[in-house]
Amino acid sequence: MTMFKRLVLIAFCLLLAACGRAPDADALRTDVDTALATTYGQGLFRITDLKRRGSASDSTAPAGESRRVVYYDVELTLGRDMTLGAWDQPGAASLVTLLGAGPRSIIGVKSGGNQAGDRIVAHASAIYRKEGDTWKLITPAGFKAAEAPSLDTGAPPPVTRQLLDTLDQITHSVAYSASSTAQNVVQQELERSVARINGRLARLQQGYPLAGGPDRGEYVAFARALSAVARARQIRVTPLITGGGAENIALLRSGDAVVGLAQADTARLAYEGRGPFADQGPFSGLRALGSLYPELVHIVVRDDPALRSVRDLKGKKIALGPEGSAVRATLQAVLSAHGLEPGRDYTVIDTPFAASLPALNAGTVDAAAQVIGVPATPLRDALTEARLKLLPLDPAAIKSLTGNDSALMPLEIAADTYPNQAAPVATVGTAALMLTTANLTRDEALMVVRAVYQTGQDLLAAGSAQGAQVSIANARRGLTVPLHDGAEEGLAALELAKPR
């Protein structure tokens, strides 16, 4: 091989290596710094260290596009005091999105607020698209929801062999049945039975079974995070996988759970015995331990210039989730405030929110709506990969909804909470409440409240994207059922101890 050929080969290899590493650490640092300043303003975050850890081709890139996922570690120092748990301004949710990190990948966000000089460390990622000879940052790489928690309930339950054999026969016979209805019946009953068994076992062991939500959902992620931080105070919280708020309230009513999560509007319906709880009558023993974080109305559509407001959904097909749910009632009230009534002005589709997002992108539905904490993992993933957008609520509708319904409050989905969401989105929200019953003792309520609202805890690092919004400052916000006496005492003491 001639010297010229060797030089050409070396140059070609260097070019390939440079392409493999593009964009470099300097470009990455500049892009991250710009994104932080755009969302939070100049001077809040200072990048004190950034290390590029490698990159890989983006297998999800659209045809004809060259994309790379870049992985990096970053250390940020706060330039001033800041509460990253605020309900209506850029906070931890926006930080998770901007850095392309999962909740467990960001450490240092404290309950009650951070102080100037605090460090926040993240294992982060970003997606770049090749445009000519340059690489352009287009969106963070995103994250997947944490695995559902294992149900740690000690020794196996002492059930009889005969019952297990009978259950085995039923499940095997239905598994090969052509009836999807029969399969759904077995699945639902098994899920309920598992929740009840684990709840009772945990209670027997002097623990606190916490009725969370569906597998991989936001409620389960929060329940698992709380379990981790409570363990440090020698408090045992056992997360339970359930169907969500309405089922959690049913578990509280039956005594199979001691603590449960539900939206404030759902809790009020149960307390008063209205809506989906009318057949059961008022749940007068329902009590709140405190408010956790806001769950905001999200209305998602394709990125169509003709769709600019909720009123533009007249004549459209809108996915509102399962029939009979309390969340669906809230969403229909939101649409009604915009002059849209089901059947007359739009067609209701029963598809659940996560499943409705690909249907929306495919064009089989025109809009998908949900009431959920931010950032909502299914929506964050969908907005990364598809041309979707969020619709703002009309100011007059927001005023009407929040004036007539104390469970709803005017809020904004802060800018950059989701990929490609440059501006804040006006909406309404309701609080996610931690609930119990009047049967919980005063001392037990005090113990749980202290574990939830202890100053300085990092529920975000424990796995809950919404956990950073839990603080004593918001513990009474949006309550719709009476506070437990022990919770009232515990919150009052924490409020007095809060630094001024």
Coordinates of C-alpha atoms in Angstrom, one line a residue:
M1 CA 0.0 0.0 0.0
T2 CA 1.4 3.4 -1.0
M3 CA 1.9 6.2 1.5
F4 CA -0.9 8.2 -0.3
K5 CA -3.4 5.3 0.1
R6 CA -2.4 4.9 3.8
L7 CA -3.1 8.6 4.4
V8 CA -6.4 8.5 2.6
L9 CA -7.4 5.4 4.6
I10 CA -6.4 7.1 7.9
A11 CA -8.3 10.3 6.9
F12 CA -11.4 8.2 6.1
C13 CA -11.2 6.4 9.4
L14 CA -10.9 9.7 11.3
L15 CA -13.9 11.0 9.4
L16 CA -16.0 8.0 10.3
A17 CA -14.9 8.3 14.0
A18 CA -15.8 12.0 13.9
C19 CA -19.2 11.2 12.4
G20 CA -19.7 8.5 15.0
R21 CA -19.1 10.9 17.8
A22 CA -21.0 13.8 16.3
P23 CA -22.3 16.0 17.9
D24 CA -19.4 16.5 20.2
A25 CA -19.5 17.4 23.9
D26 CA -19.1 21.1 23.3
A27 CA -22.1 21.2 21.0
L28 CA -24.1 19.2 23.4
R29 CA -23.2 21.5 26.3
T30 CA -24.2 24.5 24.4
D31 CA -27.6 23.0 23.4
V32 CA -28.4 21.9 26.9
D33 CA -27.4 25.3 28.3
T34 CA -29.6 27.1 25.8
A35 CA -32.6 24.8 26.5
L36 CA -32.3 25.4 30.3
A37 CA -32.0 29.1 29.9
T38 CA -35.0 29.2 27.5
T39 CA -37.3 27.4 29.9
Y40 CA -36.1 28.6 33.3
G41 CA -34.4 31.9 32.5
Q42 CA -30.8 32.9 32.6
G43 CA -28.9 32.1 35.8
L44 CA -31.0 29.5 37.4
F45 CA -28.9 26.5 36.3
R46 CA -25.2 26.5 35.7
I47 CA -23.6 23.4 34.1
T48 CA -20.7 22.6 36.3
D49 CA -19.8 19.3 34.6
L50 CA -20.9 17.5 31.5
K51 CA -19.5 14.2 30.2
R52 CA -20.5 12.7 26.9
R53 CA -20.9 8.9 27.4
G54 CA -21.5 7.8 23.8
S55 CA -24.1 7.7 21.1
A56 CA -26.0 5.3 18.9
S57 CA -28.2 5.4 15.8
D58 CA -31.9 6.1 16.6
S59 CA -33.8 3.1 15.4
T60 CA -37.1 5.0 15.6
A61 CA -36.0 7.7 13.1
P62 CA -38.4 8.3 10.3
A63 CA -37.5 7.0 6.8
G64 CA -34.9 9.1 5.2
E65 CA -33.6 10.8 8.4
S66 CA -30.3 10.2 10.0
R67 CA -30.6 10.5 13.8
R68 CA -28.4 9.7 16.8
V69 CA -29.1 9.3 20.4
V70 CA -26.4 10.9 22.6
Y71 CA -26.0 9.8 26.2
Y72 CA -24.4 12.1 28.8
D73 CA -24.0 12.8 32.5
V74 CA -24.6 16.4 33.7
E75 CA -24.1 18.2 37.0
L76 CA -26.1 21.4 37.5
T77 CA -25.7 24.0 40.2
L78 CA -28.6 26.3 41.2
G79 CA -27.8 30.0 41.0
R80 CA -30.7 30.9 43.3
D81 CA -33.3 29.4 45.5
M82 CA -36.0 27.6 43.5
T83 CA -39.0 25.3 44.1
L84 CA -39.0 22.7 41.3
G85 CA -42.2 21.3 42.7
A86 CA -44.5 24.3 41.7
W87 CA -47.8 23.2 40.3
D88 CA -48.1 25.9 37.5
Q89 CA -44.6 26.8 36.3
P90 CA -41.6 25.0 34.8
G91 CA -40.3 22.6 37.4
A92 CA -39.1 19.0 37.7
A93 CA -41.5 17.8 34.9
S94 CA -39.9 20.2 32.4
L95 CA -36.4 19.2 33.7
V96 CA -37.1 15.6 33.1
T97 CA -38.2 16.4 29.5
L98 CA -35.3 18.8 28.7
L99 CA -32.7 16.4 29.9
G100 CA -34.3 13.3 28.3
A101 CA -34.0 11.5 31.7
G102 CA -36.1 9.2 33.7
P103 CA -37.3 10.1 37.2
R104 CA -34.7 7.8 38.8
S105 CA -32.0 9.4 36.7
I106 CA -32.3 12.8 38.3
I107 CA -31.0 13.3 41.8
G108 CA -31.1 16.3 44.1
V109 CA -34.6 17.7 43.6
K110 CA -35.8 18.3 47.2
S111 CA -39.3 18.5 48.6
G112 CA -40.0 22.0 49.8
G113 CA -37.6 23.6 47.4
N114 CA -33.9 23.8 46.6
Q115 CA -31.4 26.5 47.7
A116 CA -28.8 28.3 45.7
G117 CA -25.7 26.2 45.5
D118 CA -27.5 22.9 45.5
R119 CA -26.4 20.3 43.0
I120 CA -28.7 18.3 40.7
V121 CA -27.1 15.4 38.9
A122 CA -28.7 13.6 35.9
H123 CA -28.0 10.6 33.6
A124 CA -29.5 12.2 30.4
S125 CA -29.9 11.7 26.7
A126 CA -30.8 13.7 23.6
I127 CA -31.7 13.0 19.9
Y128 CA -29.9 14.8 17.1
R129 CA -30.9 14.9 13.4
K130 CA -28.3 15.4 10.7
E131 CA -29.0 18.4 8.5
G132 CA -26.4 18.8 5.8
D133 CA -23.0 18.9 7.6
T134 CA -24.4 19.8 11.0
W135 CA -26.3 18.0 13.8
K136 CA -29.5 19.7 15.2
L137 CA -31.0 18.9 18.6
I138 CA -34.6 17.9 18.0
T139 CA -35.9 16.3 21.2
P140 CA -34.7 14.5 24.3
A141 CA -34.6 10.7 24.0
G142 CA -37.3 10.2 26.6
F143 CA -37.8 7.4 29.2
K144 CA -40.0 4.5 29.9
A145 CA -42.2 4.0 32.9
A146 CA -40.6 2.1 35.8
E147 CA -41.5 -1.5 36.3
A148 CA -44.5 -2.1 38.6
P149 CA -43.4 -2.8 42.2
S150 CA -43.3 -6.3 43.5
L151 CA -45.9 -6.9 46.2
D152 CA -43.8 -7.6 49.2
T153 CA -46.2 -9.1 51.7
G154 CA -44.1 -11.6 53.6
A155 CA -44.9 -15.3 53.8
P156 CA -47.1 -16.9 51.1
P157 CA -50.8 -16.8 52.1
P158 CA -52.1 -20.0 53.7
V159 CA -54.6 -21.1 51.1
T160 CA -55.9 -24.6 50.6
R161 CA -54.8 -26.9 47.8
Q162 CA -58.4 -27.4 46.8
L163 CA -59.0 -23.7 46.1
L164 CA -55.8 -23.4 44.1
D165 CA -56.7 -26.4 42.0
T166 CA -60.1 -25.0 41.3
L167 CA -58.6 -21.7 40.3
D168 CA -56.2 -23.4 38.1
Q169 CA -59.0 -25.3 36.3
I170 CA -60.9 -22.1 35.7
T171 CA -58.0 -20.1 34.4
H172 CA -56.9 -22.9 32.0
S173 CA -60.4 -23.4 30.7
V174 CA -61.0 -19.7 30.0
A175 CA -57.5 -19.2 28.5
Y176 CA -58.6 -21.3 25.5
S177 CA -62.1 -19.9 25.4
A178 CA -63.1 -17.8 22.3
S179 CA -65.1 -15.5 24.6
S180 CA -63.1 -12.3 25.3
T181 CA -65.8 -11.4 27.8
A182 CA -65.1 -14.5 29.9
Q183 CA -61.4 -13.8 29.8
N184 CA -61.9 -10.2 30.9
V185 CA -64.1 -11.4 33.8
V186 CA -61.4 -13.8 35.1
Q187 CA -58.7 -11.2 34.7
Q188 CA -60.6 -8.5 36.6
E189 CA -61.5 -10.9 39.4
L190 CA -58.0 -12.1 39.7
E191 CA -56.6 -8.6 39.9
R192 CA -59.1 -7.7 42.6
S193 CA -58.4 -10.8 44.6
V194 CA -54.6 -10.2 44.5
A195 CA -55.1 -6.6 45.7
R196 CA -57.4 -7.7 48.5
I197 CA -55.2 -10.6 49.7
N198 CA -52.0 -8.5 49.7
G199 CA -53.9 -5.6 51.4
R200 CA -55.0 -7.8 54.3
L201 CA -51.7 -9.5 54.7
A202 CA -49.8 -6.2 54.8
R203 CA -52.3 -4.8 57.4
L204 CA -51.8 -7.9 59.6
Q205 CA -48.1 -7.2 59.6
Q206 CA -48.8 -3.6 60.8
G207 CA -48.0 -2.2 57.4
Y208 CA -49.9 0.3 55.2
P209 CA -51.2 -1.2 52.0
L210 CA -51.4 1.7 49.5
A211 CA -53.9 1.3 46.7
G212 CA -52.1 2.7 43.7
G213 CA -53.2 2.2 40.1
P214 CA -52.7 0.2 36.9
D215 CA -49.4 -1.6 36.1
R216 CA -46.8 0.9 34.9
G217 CA -49.1 3.9 35.7
E218 CA -48.2 7.2 37.4
Y219 CA -50.0 6.2 40.6
V220 CA -48.0 3.0 41.0
A221 CA -44.8 4.9 40.3
F222 CA -45.7 7.3 43.1
A223 CA -46.7 4.5 45.5
R224 CA -43.4 2.8 44.9
A225 CA -41.4 6.0 45.4
L226 CA -43.3 6.7 48.7
S227 CA -42.6 3.1 49.8
A228 CA -38.9 3.8 49.3
V229 CA -38.7 7.1 51.2
A230 CA -41.0 5.8 54.0
R231 CA -38.7 2.8 54.6
A232 CA -36.0 5.2 55.7
R233 CA -38.4 6.2 58.6
Q234 CA -39.1 2.6 59.4
I235 CA -42.6 2.8 58.0
R236 CA -43.8 0.0 55.8
V237 CA -45.9 1.0 52.8
T238 CA -46.9 -1.8 50.4
P239 CA -47.9 -0.6 46.9
L240 CA -50.9 -2.4 45.4
I241 CA -51.7 -2.6 41.7
T242 CA -55.3 -1.7 41.1
G243 CA -57.7 -0.3 38.5
G244 CA -57.2 3.3 39.7
G245 CA -59.0 5.9 41.8
A246 CA -62.5 4.4 41.8
E247 CA -61.3 0.9 42.7
N248 CA -58.9 2.4 45.4
I249 CA -61.9 4.0 47.1
A250 CA -63.7 0.7 47.0
L251 CA -60.7 -1.0 48.6
L252 CA -60.8 1.7 51.4
R253 CA -64.5 1.2 51.9
S254 CA -64.1 -2.6 52.2
G255 CA -61.1 -2.3 54.5
D256 CA -58.7 -4.1 52.1
A257 CA -56.5 -1.0 51.8
V258 CA -55.5 1.5 54.5
V259 CA -54.4 4.3 52.2
G260 CA -55.4 5.0 48.6
L261 CA -54.8 7.5 45.8
A262 CA -57.6 9.2 43.8
Q263 CA -58.4 12.4 42.1
A264 CA -60.1 15.1 44.2
D265 CA -63.2 15.2 42.0
T266 CA -63.5 11.4 42.2
A267 CA -63.1 11.5 46.0
R268 CA -65.9 14.1 46.3
L269 CA -68.3 12.0 44.3
A270 CA -67.6 9.0 46.5
Y271 CA -67.9 11.0 49.7
E272 CA -71.3 12.4 48.6
G273 CA -72.5 9.1 46.9
R274 CA -73.0 10.6 43.5
G275 CA -72.1 9.6 39.9
P276 CA -70.5 6.2 39.6
F277 CA -70.8 5.8 43.5
A278 CA -74.6 6.5 43.6
D279 CA -75.5 2.8 44.1
Q280 CA -73.2 2.5 47.1
G281 CA -74.4 5.7 48.9
P282 CA -72.3 8.3 50.6
F283 CA -68.9 7.2 51.9
S284 CA -69.1 9.4 55.0
G285 CA -66.0 7.8 56.5
L286 CA -63.7 8.8 53.7
R287 CA -60.9 11.1 54.9
A288 CA -57.9 12.9 53.3
L289 CA -54.3 12.7 54.5
G290 CA -53.3 15.5 52.1
S291 CA -53.0 16.7 48.6
L292 CA -50.1 15.4 46.5
Y293 CA -49.8 16.9 43.0
P294 CA -52.0 18.3 40.3
E295 CA -53.6 16.1 37.6
L296 CA -54.2 18.3 34.6
V297 CA -56.7 18.0 31.7
H298 CA -54.9 17.0 28.5
I299 CA -56.6 17.3 25.1
V300 CA -54.4 15.9 22.4
V301 CA -54.9 16.2 18.6
R302 CA -52.9 15.8 15.5
D303 CA -50.7 18.8 14.6
D304 CA -53.4 20.2 12.2
P305 CA -53.6 24.0 11.7
A306 CA -57.4 23.7 11.5
L307 CA -57.4 22.5 15.1
R308 CA -56.5 25.5 17.3
S309 CA -59.1 25.4 20.1
V310 CA -61.4 22.9 21.9
R311 CA -64.4 24.3 20.0
D312 CA -62.8 23.1 16.8
L313 CA -63.5 19.5 17.9
K314 CA -67.2 19.8 16.9
G315 CA -68.2 16.9 14.8
K316 CA -65.1 14.9 15.7
K317 CA -64.4 11.5 17.4
I318 CA -63.0 12.0 20.9
A319 CA -61.5 9.2 23.0
L320 CA -62.6 9.8 26.6
G321 CA -61.7 6.4 28.2
P322 CA -64.0 3.7 29.7
E323 CA -67.7 4.5 30.1
G324 CA -68.8 5.2 33.7
S325 CA -65.5 6.5 35.0
A326 CA -65.3 9.6 37.1
V327 CA -62.5 10.9 34.9
R328 CA -64.7 10.7 31.9
A329 CA -67.4 12.7 33.7
T330 CA -64.8 15.5 34.3
L331 CA -63.7 15.4 30.6
Q332 CA -67.3 15.7 29.4
A333 CA -67.8 18.7 31.7
V334 CA -64.7 20.3 30.2
L335 CA -66.1 19.8 26.7
S336 CA -69.5 21.0 27.8
A337 CA -68.0 24.3 29.0
H338 CA -66.9 24.8 25.4
G339 CA -70.4 24.2 24.1
L340 CA -69.8 20.6 23.0
E341 CA -72.3 17.9 24.1
P342 CA -71.8 14.1 23.6
G343 CA -73.8 12.6 20.8
R344 CA -74.9 16.0 19.5
D345 CA -71.5 17.7 18.9
Y346 CA -69.0 14.9 19.0
T347 CA -68.8 11.1 19.1
V348 CA -67.5 9.5 22.3
I349 CA -64.9 6.7 21.8
D350 CA -64.3 4.4 24.8
T351 CA -60.6 3.8 24.1
P352 CA -58.3 4.3 27.1
F353 CA -55.8 7.1 26.8
A354 CA -52.6 5.2 26.2
A355 CA -54.2 3.1 23.4
S356 CA -55.9 6.2 21.9
L357 CA -52.6 8.0 21.1
P358 CA -51.5 5.6 18.3
A359 CA -55.2 5.6 17.1
L360 CA -55.0 9.4 17.0
N361 CA -51.8 9.3 15.0
A362 CA -53.4 6.7 12.6
G363 CA -56.5 8.9 12.1
T364 CA -59.1 6.6 13.6
V365 CA -59.9 9.1 16.3
D366 CA -59.6 12.9 16.1
A367 CA -58.7 13.7 19.7
A368 CA -57.8 12.0 23.0
A369 CA -58.4 13.4 26.4
Q370 CA -57.2 12.5 29.9
V371 CA -56.8 13.9 33.4
I372 CA -53.3 13.0 34.5
G373 CA -50.1 14.2 36.3
V374 CA -47.3 15.8 34.3
P375 CA -45.3 14.6 32.5
A376 CA -47.7 11.8 31.5
T377 CA -45.4 9.0 30.3
P378 CA -47.6 7.7 27.4
L379 CA -48.1 11.2 26.0
R380 CA -44.4 12.1 26.4
D381 CA -43.4 9.1 24.3
A382 CA -46.1 9.8 21.7
L383 CA -45.1 13.4 21.3
T384 CA -41.5 12.4 20.7
E385 CA -42.4 10.1 17.9
A386 CA -45.5 11.6 16.3
R387 CA -46.9 15.0 15.1
L388 CA -49.3 15.7 17.9
K389 CA -50.1 18.7 20.0
L390 CA -52.0 19.9 23.0
L391 CA -55.1 22.1 22.8
P392 CA -55.5 25.0 25.3
L393 CA -58.8 25.5 27.0
D394 CA -60.7 28.7 26.4
P395 CA -60.4 31.4 29.1
A396 CA -64.2 31.6 29.5
A397 CA -64.5 27.8 29.8
I398 CA -61.7 27.8 32.5
K399 CA -63.5 30.5 34.5
S400 CA -66.8 28.6 34.2
L401 CA -65.3 25.2 35.2
T402 CA -63.3 26.5 38.2
G403 CA -66.1 28.8 39.4
N404 CA -68.8 26.1 39.6
D405 CA -66.6 23.2 40.7
S406 CA -64.3 23.6 43.7
A407 CA -62.5 20.4 42.7
L408 CA -61.1 22.1 39.6
M409 CA -58.5 24.8 39.5
P410 CA -57.0 26.9 36.7
L411 CA -53.5 25.7 35.9
E412 CA -51.0 25.6 33.0
I413 CA -49.0 22.8 31.5
A414 CA -45.7 24.6 31.7
A415 CA -43.6 25.2 28.5
D416 CA -41.3 22.3 27.6
T417 CA -43.2 19.8 29.9
Y418 CA -43.5 17.7 26.7
P419 CA -41.2 17.4 23.6
N420 CA -41.9 20.1 21.0
Q421 CA -44.2 22.1 23.4
A422 CA -42.6 25.5 23.3
A423 CA -45.4 27.5 24.9
P424 CA -47.5 26.9 28.1
V425 CA -51.0 25.3 27.6
A426 CA -53.9 26.8 29.6
T427 CA -56.0 24.1 31.2
V428 CA -57.7 23.0 34.5
G429 CA -56.7 20.4 37.0
T430 CA -57.6 18.6 40.1
A431 CA -55.5 17.4 42.9
A432 CA -54.3 13.8 43.4
L433 CA -55.3 13.1 47.0
M434 CA -53.9 10.6 49.5
L435 CA -57.0 9.1 51.2
T436 CA -57.8 6.9 54.1
T437 CA -60.8 6.4 56.4
A438 CA -61.9 7.6 59.8
N439 CA -60.9 4.1 61.1
L440 CA -57.2 5.0 60.8
T441 CA -55.9 6.0 64.3
R442 CA -54.6 9.5 65.0
D443 CA -51.1 8.3 65.6
E444 CA -51.1 6.3 62.3
A445 CA -52.3 9.3 60.3
L446 CA -49.6 11.4 61.9
M447 CA -46.9 8.9 61.0
V448 CA -48.0 8.7 57.3
V449 CA -48.3 12.4 56.9
R450 CA -44.8 12.9 58.3
A451 CA -43.4 10.3 55.9
V452 CA -45.2 11.9 52.9
Y453 CA -44.4 15.6 53.6
Q454 CA -41.0 15.4 55.3
T455 CA -38.8 18.3 54.2
G456 CA -35.9 17.5 51.9
Q457 CA -37.0 14.1 50.6
D458 CA -36.5 13.3 46.9
L459 CA -39.5 11.4 45.6
L460 CA -38.3 12.2 42.0
A461 CA -35.1 10.2 42.5
A462 CA -37.1 7.4 44.1
G463 CA -39.0 7.0 40.8
S464 CA -42.0 9.4 40.6
A465 CA -42.0 12.1 38.0
Q466 CA -44.8 13.8 39.9
G467 CA -43.1 13.3 43.3
A468 CA -41.2 16.7 43.1
Q469 CA -44.6 18.5 43.3
V470 CA -45.4 17.0 46.8
S471 CA -44.8 19.5 49.5
I472 CA -46.3 20.8 52.7
A473 CA -47.0 24.1 50.9
N474 CA -49.6 22.4 48.7
A475 CA -50.8 19.7 51.1
R476 CA -54.2 21.4 51.6
R477 CA -54.6 22.6 48.1
G478 CA -57.7 21.2 46.3
L479 CA -59.0 19.1 49.1
T480 CA -62.6 17.9 48.5
V481 CA -63.2 15.6 51.5
P482 CA -62.5 16.2 55.3
L483 CA -59.0 15.9 56.5
H484 CA -58.3 13.1 59.0
D485 CA -57.9 14.5 62.5
G486 CA -54.4 13.1 62.8
A487 CA -53.5 14.5 59.3
E488 CA -54.7 17.9 60.4
E489 CA -52.5 17.8 63.5
G490 CA -49.5 16.5 61.4
L491 CA -49.8 19.1 58.7
A492 CA -50.2 22.0 61.2
A493 CA -47.0 20.9 62.9
L494 CA -45.1 20.7 59.7
E495 CA -46.4 24.1 58.5
L496 CA -45.1 25.7 61.8
A497 CA -41.7 24.0 61.3
K498 CA -41.4 25.2 57.7
P499 CA -38.6 27.7 57.3
R500 CA -39.9 31.2 56.5

